[in-house]
Coordinates of C-alpha atoms and ligand atoms in Angstrom, one line a residue:
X4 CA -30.0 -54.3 -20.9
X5 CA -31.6 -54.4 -24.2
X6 CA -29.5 -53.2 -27.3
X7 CA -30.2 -53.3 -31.1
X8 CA -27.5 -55.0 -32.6
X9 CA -27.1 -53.7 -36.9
X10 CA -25.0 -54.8 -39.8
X11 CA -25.1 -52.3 -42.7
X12 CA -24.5 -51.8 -46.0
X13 CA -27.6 -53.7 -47.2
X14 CA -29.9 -52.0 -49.5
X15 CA -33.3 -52.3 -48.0
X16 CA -36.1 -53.6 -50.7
X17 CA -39.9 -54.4 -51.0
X18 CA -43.0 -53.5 -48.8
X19 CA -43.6 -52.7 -44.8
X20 CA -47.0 -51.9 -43.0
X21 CA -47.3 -49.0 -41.3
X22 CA -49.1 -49.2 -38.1
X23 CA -51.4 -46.5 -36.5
X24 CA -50.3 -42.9 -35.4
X25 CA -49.1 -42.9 -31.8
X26 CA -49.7 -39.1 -31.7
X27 CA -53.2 -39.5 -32.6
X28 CA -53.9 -43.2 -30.4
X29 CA -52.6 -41.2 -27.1
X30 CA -54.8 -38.4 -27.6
X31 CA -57.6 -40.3 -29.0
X32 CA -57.3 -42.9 -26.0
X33 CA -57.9 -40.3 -23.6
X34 CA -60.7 -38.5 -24.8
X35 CA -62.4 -42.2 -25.0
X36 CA -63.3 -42.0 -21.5
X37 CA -65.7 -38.6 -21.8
X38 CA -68.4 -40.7 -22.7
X39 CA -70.3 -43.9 -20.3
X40 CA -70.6 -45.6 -22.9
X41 CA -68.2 -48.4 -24.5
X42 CA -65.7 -47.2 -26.9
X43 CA -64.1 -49.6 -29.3
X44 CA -60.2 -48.3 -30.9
X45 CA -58.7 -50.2 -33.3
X46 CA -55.3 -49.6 -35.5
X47 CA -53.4 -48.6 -32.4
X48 CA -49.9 -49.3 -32.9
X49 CA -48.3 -51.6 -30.0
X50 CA -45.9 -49.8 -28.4
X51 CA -45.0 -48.3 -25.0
X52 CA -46.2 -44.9 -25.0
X53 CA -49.4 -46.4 -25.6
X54 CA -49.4 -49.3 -22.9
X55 CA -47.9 -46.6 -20.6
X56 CA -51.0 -44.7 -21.1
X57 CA -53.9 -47.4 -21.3
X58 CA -52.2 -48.2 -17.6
X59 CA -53.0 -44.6 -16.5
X60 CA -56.6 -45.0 -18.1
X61 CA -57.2 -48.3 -16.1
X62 CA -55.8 -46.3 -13.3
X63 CA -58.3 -44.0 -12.4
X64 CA -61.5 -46.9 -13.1
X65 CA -61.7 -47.1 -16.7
X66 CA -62.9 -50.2 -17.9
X67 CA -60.3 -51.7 -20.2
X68 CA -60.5 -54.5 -22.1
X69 CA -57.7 -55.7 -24.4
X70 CA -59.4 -57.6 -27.3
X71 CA -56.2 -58.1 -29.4
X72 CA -52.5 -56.5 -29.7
X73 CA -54.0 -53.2 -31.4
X74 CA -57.5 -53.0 -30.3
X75 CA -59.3 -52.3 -27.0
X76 CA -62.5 -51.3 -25.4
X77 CA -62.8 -48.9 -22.8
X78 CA -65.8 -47.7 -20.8
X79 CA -65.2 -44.5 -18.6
X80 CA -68.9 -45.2 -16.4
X81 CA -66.6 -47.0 -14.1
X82 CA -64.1 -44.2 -13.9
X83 CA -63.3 -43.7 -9.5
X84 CA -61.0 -41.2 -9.9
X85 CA -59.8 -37.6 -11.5
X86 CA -56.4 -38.0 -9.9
X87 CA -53.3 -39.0 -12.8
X88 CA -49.7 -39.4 -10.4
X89 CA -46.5 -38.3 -11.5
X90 CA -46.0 -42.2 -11.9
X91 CA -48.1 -42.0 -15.3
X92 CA -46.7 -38.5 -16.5
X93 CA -43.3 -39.2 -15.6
X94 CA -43.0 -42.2 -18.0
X95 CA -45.0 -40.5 -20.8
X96 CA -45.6 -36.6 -21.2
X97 CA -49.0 -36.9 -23.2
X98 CA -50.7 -38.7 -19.9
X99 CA -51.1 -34.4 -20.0
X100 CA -54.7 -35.4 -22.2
X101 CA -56.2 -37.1 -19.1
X102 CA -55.8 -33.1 -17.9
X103 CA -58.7 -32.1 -21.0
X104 CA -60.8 -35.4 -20.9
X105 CA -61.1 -35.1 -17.7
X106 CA -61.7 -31.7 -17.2
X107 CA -64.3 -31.5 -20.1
X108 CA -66.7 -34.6 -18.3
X109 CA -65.9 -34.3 -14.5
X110 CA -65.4 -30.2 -14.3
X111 CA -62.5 -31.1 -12.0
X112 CA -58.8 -32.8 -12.9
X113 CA -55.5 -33.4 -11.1
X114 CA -52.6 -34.3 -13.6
X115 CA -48.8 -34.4 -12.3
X116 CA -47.4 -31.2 -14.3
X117 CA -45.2 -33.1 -16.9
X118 CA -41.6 -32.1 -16.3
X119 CA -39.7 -31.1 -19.3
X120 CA -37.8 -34.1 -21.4
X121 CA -34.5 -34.4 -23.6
X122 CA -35.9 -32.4 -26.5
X123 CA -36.9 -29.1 -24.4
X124 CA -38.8 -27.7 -21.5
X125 CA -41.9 -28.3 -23.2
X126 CA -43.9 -25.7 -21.0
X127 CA -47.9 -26.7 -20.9
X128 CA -48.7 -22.8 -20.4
X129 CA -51.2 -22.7 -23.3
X130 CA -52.8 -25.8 -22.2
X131 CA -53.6 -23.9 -18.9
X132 CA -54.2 -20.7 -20.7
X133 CA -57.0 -22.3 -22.6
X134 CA -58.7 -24.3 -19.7
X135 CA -58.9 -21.0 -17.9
X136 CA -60.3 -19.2 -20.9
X137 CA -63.4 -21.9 -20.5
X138 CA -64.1 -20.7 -17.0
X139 CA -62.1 -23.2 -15.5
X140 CA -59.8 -22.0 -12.2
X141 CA -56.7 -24.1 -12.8
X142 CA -53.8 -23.9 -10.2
X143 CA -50.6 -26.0 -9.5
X144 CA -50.1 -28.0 -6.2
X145 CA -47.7 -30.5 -5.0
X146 CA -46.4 -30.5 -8.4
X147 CA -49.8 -31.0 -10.0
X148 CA -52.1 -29.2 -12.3
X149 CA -55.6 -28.7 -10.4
X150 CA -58.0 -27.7 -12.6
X151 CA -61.8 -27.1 -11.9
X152 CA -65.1 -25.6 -13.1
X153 CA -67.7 -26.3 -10.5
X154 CA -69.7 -23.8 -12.3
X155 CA -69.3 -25.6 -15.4
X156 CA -67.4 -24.5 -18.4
X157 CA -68.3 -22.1 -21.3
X158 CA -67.0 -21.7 -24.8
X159 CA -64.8 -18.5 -25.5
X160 CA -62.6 -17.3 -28.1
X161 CA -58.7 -18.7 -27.6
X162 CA -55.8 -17.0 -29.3
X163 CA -52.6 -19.6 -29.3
X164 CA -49.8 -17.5 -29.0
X165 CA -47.5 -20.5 -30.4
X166 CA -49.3 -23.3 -32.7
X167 CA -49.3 -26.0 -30.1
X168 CA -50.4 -29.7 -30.9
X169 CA -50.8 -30.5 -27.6
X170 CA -52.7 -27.5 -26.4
X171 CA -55.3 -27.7 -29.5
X172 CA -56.2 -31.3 -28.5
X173 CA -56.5 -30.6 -24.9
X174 CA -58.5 -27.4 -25.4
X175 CA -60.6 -29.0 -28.2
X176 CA -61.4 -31.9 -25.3
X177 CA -63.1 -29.7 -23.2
X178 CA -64.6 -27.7 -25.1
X179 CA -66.2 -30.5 -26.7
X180 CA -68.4 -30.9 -23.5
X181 CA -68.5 -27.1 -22.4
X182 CA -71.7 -24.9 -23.3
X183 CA -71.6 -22.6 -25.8
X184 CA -69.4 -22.0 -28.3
X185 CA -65.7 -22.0 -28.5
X186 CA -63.3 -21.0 -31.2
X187 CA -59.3 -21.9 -31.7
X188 CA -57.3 -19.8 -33.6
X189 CA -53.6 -20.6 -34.7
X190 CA -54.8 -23.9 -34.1
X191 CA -52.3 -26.8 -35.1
X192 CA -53.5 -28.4 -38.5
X193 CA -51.3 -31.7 -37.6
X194 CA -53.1 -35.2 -38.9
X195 CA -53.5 -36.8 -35.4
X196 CA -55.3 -32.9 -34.5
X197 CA -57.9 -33.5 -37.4
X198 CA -58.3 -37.4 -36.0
X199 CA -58.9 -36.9 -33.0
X200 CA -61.5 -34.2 -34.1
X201 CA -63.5 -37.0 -35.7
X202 CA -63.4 -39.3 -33.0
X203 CA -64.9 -36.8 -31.2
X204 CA -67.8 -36.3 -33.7
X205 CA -68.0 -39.9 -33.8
X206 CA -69.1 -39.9 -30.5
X207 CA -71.2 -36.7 -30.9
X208 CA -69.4 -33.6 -30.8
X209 CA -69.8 -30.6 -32.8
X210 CA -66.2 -29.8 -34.0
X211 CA -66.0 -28.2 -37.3
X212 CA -62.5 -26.5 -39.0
X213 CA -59.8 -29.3 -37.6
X214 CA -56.9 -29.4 -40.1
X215 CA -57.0 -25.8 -40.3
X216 CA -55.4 -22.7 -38.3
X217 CA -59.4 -21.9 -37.0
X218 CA -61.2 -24.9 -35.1
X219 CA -65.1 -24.0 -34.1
X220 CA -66.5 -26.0 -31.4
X221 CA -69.9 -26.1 -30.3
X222 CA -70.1 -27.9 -26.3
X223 CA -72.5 -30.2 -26.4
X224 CA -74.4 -32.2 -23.2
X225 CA -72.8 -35.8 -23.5
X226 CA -71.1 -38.4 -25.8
X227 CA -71.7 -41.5 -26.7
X228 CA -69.8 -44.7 -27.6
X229 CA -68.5 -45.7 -30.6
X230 CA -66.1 -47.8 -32.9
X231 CA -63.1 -45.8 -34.6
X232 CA -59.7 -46.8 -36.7
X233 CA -56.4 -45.1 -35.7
X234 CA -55.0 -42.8 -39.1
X235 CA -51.6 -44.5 -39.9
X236 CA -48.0 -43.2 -38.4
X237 CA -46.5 -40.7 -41.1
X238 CA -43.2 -40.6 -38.5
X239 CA -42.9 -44.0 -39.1
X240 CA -43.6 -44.1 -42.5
X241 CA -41.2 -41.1 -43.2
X242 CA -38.8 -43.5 -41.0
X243 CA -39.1 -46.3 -43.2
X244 CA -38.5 -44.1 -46.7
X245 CA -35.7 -42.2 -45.4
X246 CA -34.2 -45.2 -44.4
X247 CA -35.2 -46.7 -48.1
X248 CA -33.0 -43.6 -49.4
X249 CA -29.9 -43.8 -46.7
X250 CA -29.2 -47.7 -48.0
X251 CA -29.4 -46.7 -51.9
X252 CA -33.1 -49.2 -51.4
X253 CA -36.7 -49.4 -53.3
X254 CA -39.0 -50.3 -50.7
X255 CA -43.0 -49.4 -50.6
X256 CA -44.6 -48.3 -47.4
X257 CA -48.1 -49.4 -47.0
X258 CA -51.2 -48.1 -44.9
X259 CA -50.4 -44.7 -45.3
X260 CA -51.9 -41.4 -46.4
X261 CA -49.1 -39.9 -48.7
X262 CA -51.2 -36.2 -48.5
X263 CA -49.5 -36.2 -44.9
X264 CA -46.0 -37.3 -46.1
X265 CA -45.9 -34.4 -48.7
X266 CA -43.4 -32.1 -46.9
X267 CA -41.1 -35.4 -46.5
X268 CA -41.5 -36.8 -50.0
X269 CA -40.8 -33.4 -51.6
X270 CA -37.2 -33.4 -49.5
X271 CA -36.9 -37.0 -50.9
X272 CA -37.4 -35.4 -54.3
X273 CA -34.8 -32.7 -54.0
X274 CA -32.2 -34.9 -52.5
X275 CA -32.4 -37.2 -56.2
X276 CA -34.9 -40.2 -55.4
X277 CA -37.6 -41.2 -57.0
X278 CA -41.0 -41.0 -55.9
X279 CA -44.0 -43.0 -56.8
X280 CA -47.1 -42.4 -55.1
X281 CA -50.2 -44.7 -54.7
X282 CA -53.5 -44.8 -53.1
X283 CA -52.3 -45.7 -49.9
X284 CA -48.8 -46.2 -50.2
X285 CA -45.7 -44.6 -51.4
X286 CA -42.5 -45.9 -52.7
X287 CA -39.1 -44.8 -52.7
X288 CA -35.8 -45.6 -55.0
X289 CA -33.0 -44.3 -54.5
X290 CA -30.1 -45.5 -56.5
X291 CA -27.9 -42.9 -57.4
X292 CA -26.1 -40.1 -54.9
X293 CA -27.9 -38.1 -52.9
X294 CA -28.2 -34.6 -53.0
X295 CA -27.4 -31.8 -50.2
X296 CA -30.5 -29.6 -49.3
X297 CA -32.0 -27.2 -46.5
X298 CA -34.7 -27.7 -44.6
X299 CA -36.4 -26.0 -41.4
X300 CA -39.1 -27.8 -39.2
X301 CA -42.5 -26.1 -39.2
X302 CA -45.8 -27.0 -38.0
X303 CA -48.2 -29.2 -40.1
X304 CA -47.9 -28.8 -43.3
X305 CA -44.5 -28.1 -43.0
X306 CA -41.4 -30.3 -42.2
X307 CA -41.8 -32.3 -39.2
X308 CA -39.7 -31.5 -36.3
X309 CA -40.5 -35.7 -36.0
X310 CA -38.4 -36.2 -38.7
X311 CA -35.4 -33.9 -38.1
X312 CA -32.7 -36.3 -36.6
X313 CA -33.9 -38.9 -39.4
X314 CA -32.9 -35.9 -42.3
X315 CA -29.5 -35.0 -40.6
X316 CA -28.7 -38.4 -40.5
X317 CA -30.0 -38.3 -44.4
X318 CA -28.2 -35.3 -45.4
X319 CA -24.8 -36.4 -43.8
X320 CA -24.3 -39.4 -46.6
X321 CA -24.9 -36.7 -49.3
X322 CA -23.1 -34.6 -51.6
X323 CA -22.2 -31.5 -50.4
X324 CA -23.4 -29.2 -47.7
X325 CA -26.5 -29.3 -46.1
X326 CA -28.8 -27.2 -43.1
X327 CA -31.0 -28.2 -40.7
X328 CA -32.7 -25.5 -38.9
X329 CA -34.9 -26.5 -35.8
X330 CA -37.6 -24.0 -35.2
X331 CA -40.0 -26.1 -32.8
X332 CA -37.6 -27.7 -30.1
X333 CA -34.9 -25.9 -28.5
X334 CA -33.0 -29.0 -27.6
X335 CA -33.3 -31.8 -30.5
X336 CA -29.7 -32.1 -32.3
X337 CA -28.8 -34.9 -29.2
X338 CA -27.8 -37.4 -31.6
X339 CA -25.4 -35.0 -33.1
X340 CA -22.5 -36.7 -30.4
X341 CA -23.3 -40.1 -31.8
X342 CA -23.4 -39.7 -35.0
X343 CA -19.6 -38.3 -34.7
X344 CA -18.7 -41.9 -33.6
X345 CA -19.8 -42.9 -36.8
X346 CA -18.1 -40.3 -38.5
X347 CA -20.7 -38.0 -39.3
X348 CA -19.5 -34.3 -39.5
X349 CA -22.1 -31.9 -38.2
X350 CA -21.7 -28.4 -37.0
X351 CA -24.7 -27.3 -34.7
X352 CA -25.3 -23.4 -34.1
X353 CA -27.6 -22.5 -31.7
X354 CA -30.8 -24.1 -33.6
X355 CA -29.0 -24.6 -37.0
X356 CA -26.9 -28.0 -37.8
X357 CA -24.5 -27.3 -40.7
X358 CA -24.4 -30.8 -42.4
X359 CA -21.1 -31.8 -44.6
X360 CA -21.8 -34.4 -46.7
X361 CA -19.5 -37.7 -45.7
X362 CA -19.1 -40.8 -48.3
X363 CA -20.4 -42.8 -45.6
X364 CA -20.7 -44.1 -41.8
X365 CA -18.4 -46.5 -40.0
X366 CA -20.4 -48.9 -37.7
X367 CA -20.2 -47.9 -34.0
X368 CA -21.5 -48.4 -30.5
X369 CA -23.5 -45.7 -29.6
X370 CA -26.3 -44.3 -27.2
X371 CA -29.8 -43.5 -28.1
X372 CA -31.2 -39.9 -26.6
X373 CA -34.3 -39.7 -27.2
X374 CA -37.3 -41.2 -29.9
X375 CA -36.6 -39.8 -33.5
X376 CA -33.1 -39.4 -32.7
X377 CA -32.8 -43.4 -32.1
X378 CA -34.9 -43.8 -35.4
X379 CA -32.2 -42.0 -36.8
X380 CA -28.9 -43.7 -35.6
X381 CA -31.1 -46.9 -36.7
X382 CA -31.0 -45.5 -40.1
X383 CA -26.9 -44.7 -40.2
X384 CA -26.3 -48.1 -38.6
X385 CA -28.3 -49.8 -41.2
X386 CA -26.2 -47.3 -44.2
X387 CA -23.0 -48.0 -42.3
X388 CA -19.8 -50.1 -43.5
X389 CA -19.7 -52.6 -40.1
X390 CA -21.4 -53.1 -37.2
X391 CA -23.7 -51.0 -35.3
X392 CA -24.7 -51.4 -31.4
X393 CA -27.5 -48.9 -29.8
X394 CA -27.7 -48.8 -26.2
X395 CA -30.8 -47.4 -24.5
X396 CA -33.3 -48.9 -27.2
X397 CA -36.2 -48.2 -25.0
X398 CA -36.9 -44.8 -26.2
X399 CA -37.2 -46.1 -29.8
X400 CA -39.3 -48.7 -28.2
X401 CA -41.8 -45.9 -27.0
X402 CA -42.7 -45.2 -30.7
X403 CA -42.3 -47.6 -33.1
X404 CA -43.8 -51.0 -33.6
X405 CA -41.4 -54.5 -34.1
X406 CA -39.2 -52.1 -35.5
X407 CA -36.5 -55.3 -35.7
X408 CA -39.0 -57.7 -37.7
X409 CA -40.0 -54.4 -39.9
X410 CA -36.4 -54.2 -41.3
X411 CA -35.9 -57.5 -41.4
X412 CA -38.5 -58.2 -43.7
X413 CA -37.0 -55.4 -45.9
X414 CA -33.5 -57.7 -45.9
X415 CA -31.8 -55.5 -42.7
X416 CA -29.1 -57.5 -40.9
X417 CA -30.5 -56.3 -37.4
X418 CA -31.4 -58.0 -34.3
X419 CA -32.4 -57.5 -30.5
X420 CA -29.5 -58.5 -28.1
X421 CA -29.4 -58.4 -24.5
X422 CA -25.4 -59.5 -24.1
X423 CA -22.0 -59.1 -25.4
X424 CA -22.1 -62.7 -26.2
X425 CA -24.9 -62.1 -28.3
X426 CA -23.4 -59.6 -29.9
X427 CA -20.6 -61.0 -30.7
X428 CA -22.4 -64.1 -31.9
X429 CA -24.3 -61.6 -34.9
X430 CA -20.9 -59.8 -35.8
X431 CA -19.8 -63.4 -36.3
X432 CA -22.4 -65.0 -37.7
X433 CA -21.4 -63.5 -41.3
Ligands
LIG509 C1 -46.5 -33.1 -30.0 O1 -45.8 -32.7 -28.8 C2 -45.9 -34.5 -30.3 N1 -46.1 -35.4 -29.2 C3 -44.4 -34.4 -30.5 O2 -43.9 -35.7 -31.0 C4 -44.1 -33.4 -31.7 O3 -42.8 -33.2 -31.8 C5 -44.8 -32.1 -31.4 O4 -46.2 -32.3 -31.1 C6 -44.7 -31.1 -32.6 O5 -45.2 -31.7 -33.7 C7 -47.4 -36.0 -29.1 O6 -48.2 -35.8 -29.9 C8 -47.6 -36.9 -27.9 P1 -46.4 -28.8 -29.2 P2 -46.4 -31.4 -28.0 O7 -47.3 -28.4 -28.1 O8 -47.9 -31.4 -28.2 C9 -44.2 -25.0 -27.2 C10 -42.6 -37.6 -30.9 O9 -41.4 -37.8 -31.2 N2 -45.3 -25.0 -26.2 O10 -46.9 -28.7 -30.6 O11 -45.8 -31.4 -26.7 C11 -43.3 -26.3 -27.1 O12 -42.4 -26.1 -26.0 C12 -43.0 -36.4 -30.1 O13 -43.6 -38.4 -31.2 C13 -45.4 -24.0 -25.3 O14 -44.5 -23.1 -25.3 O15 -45.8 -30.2 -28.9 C14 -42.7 -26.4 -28.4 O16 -41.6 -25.5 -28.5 C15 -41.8 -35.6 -29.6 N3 -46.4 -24.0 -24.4 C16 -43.9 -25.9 -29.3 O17 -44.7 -25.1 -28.5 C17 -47.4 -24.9 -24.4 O18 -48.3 -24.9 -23.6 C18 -44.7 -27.0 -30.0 O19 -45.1 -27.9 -29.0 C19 -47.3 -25.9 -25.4 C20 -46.3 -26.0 -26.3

């Protein structure tokens, strides 16, 4: 069993690349196979999810070719089946984009109805609500959405009753290929919804309006191939910064867009760091104390629900006393337990955690819940006085890239164990 194994209490300094968006890679991956033609994505950050998904692609005929760790080609002519198992979805929910790709170029799609996961139910009702709205009959069988449109699919007007990411980028999928004309409102305005929008014109569609609450789309006969670049990971990057702030650090994240790290720099901002912003990267000192503050996750442009464990975590080394309030997931203050083994001291009420301020965390062992929630303990273990040891490291594995040599190479005392020996061997080592 692999574990991450930390020694804290080192203030992180100097640069880290980010890599690309997994939100955007999984989405944009799937959509590659609506056209015959070759398709060539590079920036794709290497990490499971992604695998995980390339495996499903490969799985229904796609030709895939791996031409280094973050590029591939893929050719959908080849593609045998419309049929994704519960083997794909169950190991990784957005295998649920297969559903639109599909959909949009066969008229027919059978995807294993993703089951809920640690964060919340995560119903795909407006997903479904949207494919039908194109013309499409979509039932579920043997615990599968069936969705088809012998008839072919038309554009229509779709209301989202909730701003969905998901749904946007499914519904914008096959409505890329459907006749006529089709219009989003409350459309989700997140980065990875405005990149995939342009891989899709890259290879021909007519998409106008991504990025804000009203996305046009005019269906169009076929796509064609072509060569697109991943937008970087602002999860990650806010990772890294908040991480920068939790060790009293200065480091510089590269690679990125900071107009998408807005609603995380200004949090930096109010809790006392410094902020210097750059073309394409950002840094962060923090030197001093930080401040308590309240923050609520929104949609896009608002505070990422991606970066919620990472801010409690932030907030609970700072003065005074803080709230989180969760308005997107019904089920995302997991880490909440753990973080009391390192003497954190949160308070959660129904979708509100009330944050007091501690001097600082003890190291721990402790286990890892879900994705962002790992990225966070990752964070208190590298603040903490002591040793740190995270058990079920595979979730954090699912989204972020050589996460080990990344804070490393910022001077983190961390490594990747797979026994008490080893373990004991680091706390030792010092
Ligand atoms: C995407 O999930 C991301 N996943 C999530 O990131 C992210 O937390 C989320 O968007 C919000 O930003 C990927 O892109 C692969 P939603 P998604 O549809 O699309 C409800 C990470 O850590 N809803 O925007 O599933 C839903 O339950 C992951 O990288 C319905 O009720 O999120 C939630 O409460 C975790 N019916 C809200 O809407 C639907 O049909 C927003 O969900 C769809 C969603």
């Amino acid at each position: 069993m692999y574990q991450y194994v930390i020694r804290g209490g080192n203030p992180l300094a100097g640069e880290v690349n980010i890599s690309g968006a997994k939100n955007a890679a999984l989405a944009i991956l799937a959509a590659a196979i609506m056209t015959d033609d070759t398709v060539v994505i590079d920036n794709l950050p290497n990490v499971s999810d992604v695998n995980v998904l390339i495996d499903s692609i490969e799985g229904i005929g796609a030709t895939v070719k791996h031409i280094d760790n973050h590029t591939v080609s893929i050719c959908g002519a080849t593609i045998s089946s419309v049929v994704v198992d519960y083997d794909a979805i169950k190991k990784m929910r957005a295998s649920y984009y297969l559903l639109g790709a599909l959909l949009g170029k066969f008229r027919k799609a059978k995807v294993a109805l993703p089951g809920g996961c640690t964060i919340g139910a995560r119903p795909i009702d407006l997903h479904i609500k949207g494919f039908r709205a194109l013309g499409a009959t979509v039932n579920i069988a043997d615990g599968c959405v069936v969705a088809q449109a012998a008839g072919g699919l038309s554009g229509s007007h779709i209301y989202l009753d909730k701003v969905s990411v998901g749904a946007t980028i499914n519904i914008m999928m096959a409505a890329a290929l459907s006749g006529g004309k089709t219009i989003i409102e409350n459309a989700a305005k997140e980065p990875h919804v405005v990149d995939v929008a342009n891989f899709l014109n890259s290879m021909g569609a007519r998409i106008r309006g991504a990025g804000t609450d009203v996305v046009r789309i005019i269906g169009v006969e076929k796509l064609h191939g072509s060569e697109y670049s991943v937008i970087p990971d602002q999860i990650e990057a806010g990772t890294y910064m908040f991480a920068a702030a939790a060790t009293k650090g200065d480091v510089t994240v590269k690679n990125v867009i900071p107009k998408h790290l807005e609603a995380t720099t200004a949090k930096l901002l109010e809790m006392g760091c410094e902020i210097h912003e750059f073309d394409d990267a950002v840094r962060v000192v923090s030197k001093g104390n930080l401040t308590h503050t309240q923050v609520t996750t929104l949609p896009y442009p608002g505070f990422p629900t991606d970066m919620q464990p990472q801010m409690a975590v932030l907030l609970g080394i700072a003065q005074g006393v803080s709230t989180v309030t969760e308005s997107i997931f019904e089920n995302r203050f997991k880490y909440v337990g753990e973080l009391a083994r390192m003497g954190g001291n949160i308070k959660v009420e129904g979708n509100i955690a009330i944050i007091t301020g501690v001097d600082g965390y003890q190291g721990a062992r402790v286990c890892v819940p879900d994705l962002r929630a790992g990225a966070a303990l990752v964070i208190a273990g590298l603040s903490a006085d002591g040793i740190t040891v995270l058990d079920d490291i595979q979730y954090i594995q699912r989204g972020y890239e050589d996460i080990v040599e990344k804070f490393k190479s910022l001077g983190a005392e961390m490594e990747l164990v797979c026994s008490d020996e080893e373990i004991r061997a680091f706390a030792e080592a010092k």
